[in-house]
Tab-separated table of C-alpha atoms in Angstrom:
chain	number	residue	atom	x	y	z
E	6	GLN	CA	0.000	0.000	0.000
E	7	VAL	CA	1.074	3.580	-0.584
E	8	GLN	CA	2.895	5.057	2.399
E	9	LEU	CA	4.596	8.378	2.998
E	10	VAL	CA	6.647	8.383	6.195
E	11	GLN	CA	8.014	11.700	7.408
E	12	SER	CA	10.899	12.540	9.693
E	13	GLY	CA	10.405	13.423	13.327
E	14	ALA	CA	9.586	16.630	15.119
E	15	GLU	CA	12.075	19.489	15.076
E	16	VAL	CA	12.739	22.463	17.313
E	17	LYS	CA	14.612	25.333	15.704
E	18	LYS	CA	15.676	28.824	16.670
E	19	PRO	CA	14.559	31.850	14.677
E	20	GLY	CA	16.758	32.364	11.648
E	21	ALA	CA	17.715	28.712	11.361
E	22	SER	CA	16.720	26.231	8.650
E	23	VAL	CA	14.847	22.952	8.845
E	24	LYS	CA	14.838	20.026	6.446
E	25	VAL	CA	11.937	17.573	6.566
E	26	SER	CA	12.053	14.237	4.768
E	27	CYS	CA	9.258	12.161	3.261
E	28	LYS	CA	10.024	8.545	2.379
E	29	ALA	CA	7.690	6.938	-0.139
E	30	SER	CA	6.869	3.264	-0.496
E	31	GLY	CA	4.271	1.085	-2.163
E	32	TYR	CA	4.463	2.781	-5.559
E	33	THR	CA	6.946	4.042	-8.146
E	34	PHE	CA	8.347	7.198	-6.544
E	35	THR	CA	9.069	8.937	-9.837
E	36	SER	CA	5.523	8.521	-11.164
E	37	TYR	CA	3.778	11.072	-8.933
E	38	ASP	CA	4.473	14.611	-7.762
E	39	ILE	CA	5.153	15.324	-4.113
E	40	ASN	CA	3.513	18.385	-2.592
E	41	TRP	CA	4.092	20.067	0.746
E	42	VAL	CA	1.269	21.510	2.839
E	43	ARG	CA	1.527	23.088	6.256
E	44	GLN	CA	-0.909	23.724	9.070
E	45	ALA	CA	-0.351	26.025	12.015
E	46	THR	CA	-2.019	24.983	15.264
E	47	GLY	CA	-5.756	25.484	15.050
E	48	GLN	CA	-5.498	26.884	11.539
E	49	GLY	CA	-6.280	25.704	8.023
E	50	LEU	CA	-4.191	24.029	5.353
E	51	GLU	CA	-1.649	26.008	3.339
E	52	TRP	CA	-0.121	24.623	0.148
E	53	MET	CA	3.588	25.366	-0.158
E	54	GLY	CA	4.635	23.842	-3.455
E	55	TRP	CA	5.216	20.755	-5.576
E	56	MET	CA	8.071	18.751	-7.021
E	57	ASN	CA	8.218	16.159	-9.767
E	58	PRO	CA	10.607	13.448	-8.531
E	59	ASN	CA	11.309	12.257	-12.063
E	60	SER	CA	12.392	15.529	-13.639
E	61	GLY	CA	13.184	17.513	-10.511
E	62	ASN	CA	10.907	20.287	-11.754
E	63	ARG	CA	9.256	22.198	-8.952
E	64	GLY	CA	7.020	25.136	-8.207
E	65	TYR	CA	6.582	27.116	-5.042
E	66	ALA	CA	3.844	29.318	-3.675
E	67	GLN	CA	4.838	32.955	-3.941
E	68	LYS	CA	4.731	33.308	-0.161
E	69	PHE	CA	7.616	30.855	0.226
E	70	GLN	CA	9.709	31.800	-2.807
E	71	GLY	CA	13.310	32.340	-1.774
E	72	ARG	CA	12.921	30.467	1.521
E	73	VAL	CA	11.814	26.978	0.489
E	74	THR	CA	13.687	24.330	-1.454
E	75	MET	CA	12.187	20.987	-2.454
E	76	THR	CA	14.545	18.202	-3.496
E	77	ARG	CA	14.577	14.447	-3.805
E	78	ASN	CA	16.805	11.392	-3.754
E	79	THR	CA	15.305	8.880	-6.152
E	80	SER	CA	17.671	6.094	-5.051
E	81	ILE	CA	15.949	5.999	-1.665
E	82	SER	CA	12.501	7.256	-2.783
E	83	THR	CA	12.678	10.243	-0.491
E	84	ALA	CA	11.572	13.832	-0.941
E	85	TYR	CA	12.801	16.743	1.129
E	86	MET	CA	11.501	20.178	2.012
E	87	GLU	CA	13.918	22.713	3.423
E	88	LEU	CA	12.657	25.998	4.844
E	89	SER	CA	15.162	28.682	5.772
E	90	SER	CA	15.161	31.924	7.773
E	91	LEU	CA	12.642	30.437	10.149
E	92	ARG	CA	10.416	32.688	12.210
E	93	SER	CA	7.867	31.978	14.897
E	94	GLU	CA	5.043	32.091	12.333
E	95	ASP	CA	6.564	29.019	10.654
E	96	THR	CA	5.661	26.887	13.665
E	97	ALA	CA	3.328	24.316	12.132
E	98	VAL	CA	2.815	20.721	11.145
E	99	TYR	CA	4.298	20.104	7.700
E	100	TYR	CA	2.790	17.400	5.510
E	101	CYS	CA	4.011	15.811	2.327
E	102	ALA	CA	1.303	14.535	-0.014
E	103	ARG	CA	1.366	12.601	-3.263
E	104	SER	CA	-0.505	13.933	-6.238
E	105	GLY	CA	-1.353	12.835	-9.712
E	106	SER	CA	-3.602	15.845	-9.586
E	107	TYR	CA	-5.438	15.944	-6.226
E	108	LEU	CA	-3.676	15.014	-2.958
E	109	GLY	CA	-4.495	11.352	-2.676
E	110	HIS	CA	-2.028	10.193	-0.045
E	111	TRP	CA	-0.526	12.113	2.853
E	112	GLY	CA	2.355	11.645	5.238
E	113	GLN	CA	1.709	11.653	8.968
E	114	GLY	CA	3.025	15.186	9.419
E	115	THR	CA	6.112	16.686	11.027
E	116	LEU	CA	5.815	19.295	13.759
E	117	VAL	CA	8.316	22.102	13.371
E	118	THR	CA	8.530	24.443	16.335
E	119	VAL	CA	10.393	27.735	15.989
E	120	SER	CA	11.282	29.183	19.351
E	121	SER	CA	14.119	31.082	20.917
Z	9	ASP	CA	-4.480	33.254	-6.629
Z	10	ILE	CA	-7.863	31.537	-6.620
Z	11	GLN	CA	-9.659	32.135	-3.335
Z	12	MET	CA	-11.722	29.312	-1.886
Z	13	THR	CA	-14.483	30.240	0.565
Z	14	GLN	CA	-16.298	27.643	2.630
Z	15	SER	CA	-19.548	28.094	4.523
Z	16	PRO	CA	-20.492	27.715	7.217
Z	17	SER	CA	-17.331	27.794	9.317
Z	18	THR	CA	-18.987	25.602	11.934
Z	19	LEU	CA	-22.009	23.364	11.671
Z	20	SER	CA	-23.759	21.735	14.625
Z	21	ALA	CA	-25.643	18.569	13.783
Z	22	SER	CA	-26.895	15.300	15.211
Z	23	VAL	CA	-26.226	11.708	14.242
Z	24	GLY	CA	-28.536	10.818	11.380
Z	25	ASP	CA	-28.846	14.380	10.054
Z	26	ARG	CA	-28.352	15.229	6.421
Z	27	VAL	CA	-25.749	17.984	6.209
Z	28	THR	CA	-24.576	20.091	3.327
Z	29	PHE	CA	-21.821	22.651	3.133
Z	30	THR	CA	-20.570	24.875	0.414
Z	31	CYS	CA	-17.308	25.850	-1.206
Z	32	ARG	CA	-17.044	28.790	-3.605
Z	33	ALA	CA	-14.125	29.598	-5.878
Z	34	SER	CA	-13.229	33.142	-6.887
Z	35	LEU	CA	-12.732	31.976	-10.492
Z	36	SER	CA	-14.055	29.031	-12.441
Z	37	ILE	CA	-12.156	25.847	-11.673
Z	38	THR	CA	-14.387	23.655	-13.857
Z	39	SER	CA	-14.458	20.434	-11.794
Z	40	TRP	CA	-10.930	20.451	-10.405
Z	41	LEU	CA	-12.028	20.354	-6.785
Z	42	ALA	CA	-11.269	17.942	-3.967
Z	43	TRP	CA	-12.767	17.507	-0.503
Z	44	TYR	CA	-10.784	16.308	2.501
Z	45	GLN	CA	-11.753	15.248	6.002
Z	46	GLN	CA	-9.420	15.984	8.882
Z	47	LYS	CA	-9.638	14.807	12.470
Z	48	PRO	CA	-7.602	16.357	15.304
Z	49	GLY	CA	-3.955	15.341	15.215
Z	50	LYS	CA	-4.329	13.472	11.929
Z	51	ALA	CA	-3.441	14.151	8.327
Z	52	PRO	CA	-6.254	15.105	5.959
Z	53	LYS	CA	-7.975	12.263	4.148
Z	54	LEU	CA	-9.218	12.528	0.576
Z	55	LEU	CA	-12.985	12.013	0.242
Z	56	ILE	CA	-13.963	13.395	-3.163
Z	57	TYR	CA	-11.989	14.397	-6.260
Z	58	LYS	CA	-12.979	16.008	-9.523
Z	59	ALA	CA	-15.897	17.577	-7.648
Z	60	SER	CA	-18.054	14.451	-7.508
Z	61	SER	CA	-15.875	11.323	-7.742
Z	62	LEU	CA	-15.825	9.269	-4.566
Z	63	GLU	CA	-12.396	8.099	-3.460
Z	64	SER	CA	-12.076	4.342	-3.084
Z	65	GLY	CA	-13.091	3.156	0.367
Z	66	VAL	CA	-15.033	6.306	1.268
Z	67	PRO	CA	-18.629	5.599	2.369
Z	68	SER	CA	-21.331	6.351	-0.157
Z	69	ARG	CA	-23.084	8.731	2.259
Z	70	PHE	CA	-20.591	11.354	1.075
Z	71	THR	CA	-21.605	13.114	-2.137
Z	72	GLY	CA	-19.913	15.962	-3.936
Z	73	SER	CA	-21.486	18.138	-6.588
Z	74	GLY	CA	-21.007	21.364	-8.487
Z	75	SER	CA	-18.861	22.866	-11.183
Z	76	GLY	CA	-17.434	26.214	-12.135
Z	77	THR	CA	-17.379	28.266	-8.957
Z	78	GLU	CA	-19.882	26.625	-6.622
Z	79	PHE	CA	-19.563	23.227	-5.010
Z	80	THR	CA	-21.231	21.285	-2.235
Z	81	LEU	CA	-20.416	18.318	-0.043
Z	82	THR	CA	-23.364	16.418	1.390
Z	83	ILE	CA	-23.351	13.764	4.071
Z	84	SER	CA	-26.653	11.939	3.736
Z	85	SER	CA	-26.829	10.549	7.271
Z	86	LEU	CA	-24.242	11.853	9.698
Z	87	GLN	CA	-22.372	9.154	11.591
Z	88	PRO	CA	-20.314	9.508	14.816
Z	89	ASP	CA	-17.125	9.053	12.792
Z	90	ASP	CA	-18.001	12.063	10.605
Z	91	PHE	CA	-17.499	14.729	13.258
Z	92	ALA	CA	-14.411	16.416	11.842
Z	93	THR	CA	-13.262	19.404	9.814
Z	94	TYR	CA	-13.792	19.391	6.053
Z	95	TYR	CA	-11.673	21.292	3.559
Z	96	CYS	CA	-12.160	21.956	-0.117
Z	97	GLN	CA	-9.162	22.480	-2.401
Z	98	GLN	CA	-8.813	23.589	-5.985
Z	99	TYR	CA	-6.216	21.976	-8.200
Z	100	ASP	CA	-7.098	23.832	-11.371
Z	101	THR	CA	-4.338	26.423	-11.139
Z	102	TYR	CA	-1.121	26.816	-9.183
Z	103	PRO	CA	-0.870	27.840	-6.436
Z	104	TRP	CA	-3.314	25.237	-5.218
Z	105	THR	CA	-5.523	26.716	-2.533
Z	106	PHE	CA	-7.721	25.434	0.261
Z	107	GLY	CA	-10.868	26.735	1.818
Z	108	GLN	CA	-10.683	27.692	5.482
Z	109	GLY	CA	-12.618	24.608	6.536
Z	110	THR	CA	-16.022	23.659	7.929
Z	111	LYS	CA	-16.030	22.063	11.364
Z	112	VAL	CA	-18.875	19.630	11.975
Z	113	GLU	CA	-19.713	19.508	15.671
Z	114	ILE	CA	-22.066	17.399	17.721
Z	115	LYS	CA	-25.297	19.228	18.470
């Protein structure tokens, strides 16, 4: 069955960077895009961007341009999302999700806490 | 960006009720709309895609409809497991955008 397993919770100081991983199994990793969505506590869902693991092509929401980088390692079927210049407002649960078009399968989420 | 607006924000209902909530897009998205269910502390779960297609394994009491800019999700007979927050999302145009959610509470 399709599974997306994310790395564990992180605590970072303001100004630092965080890199979250998303390991895929149960399907051909290069056949579907990986998206990243975040959710602050008690808030709604916010789409951050997408990456095609086959080509490496990617697109980011304007809000995150210049701060987010999405990469992948196809040899271990893993996608990564790195967010830099962290601020307190970036405290959220970050999800990876597989898409052909809609977001059919989601990781379990990774809590990133930004605190001094 | 395409804005997605859900109403109501909160809905109080009882087990067995028929409930309907709405999602409106600021521009036409034809039928490129998905609905997700999210429970506290869990990842969202896909219910409906392409506005009205039921995801495999999702109970048939969930029905999606609409096209263009107005969409609805109906639960024909609310079950205890359905108390959750529901989000719509357009995947017509990047950046993909979500509605703010409708929370279904126990009356």
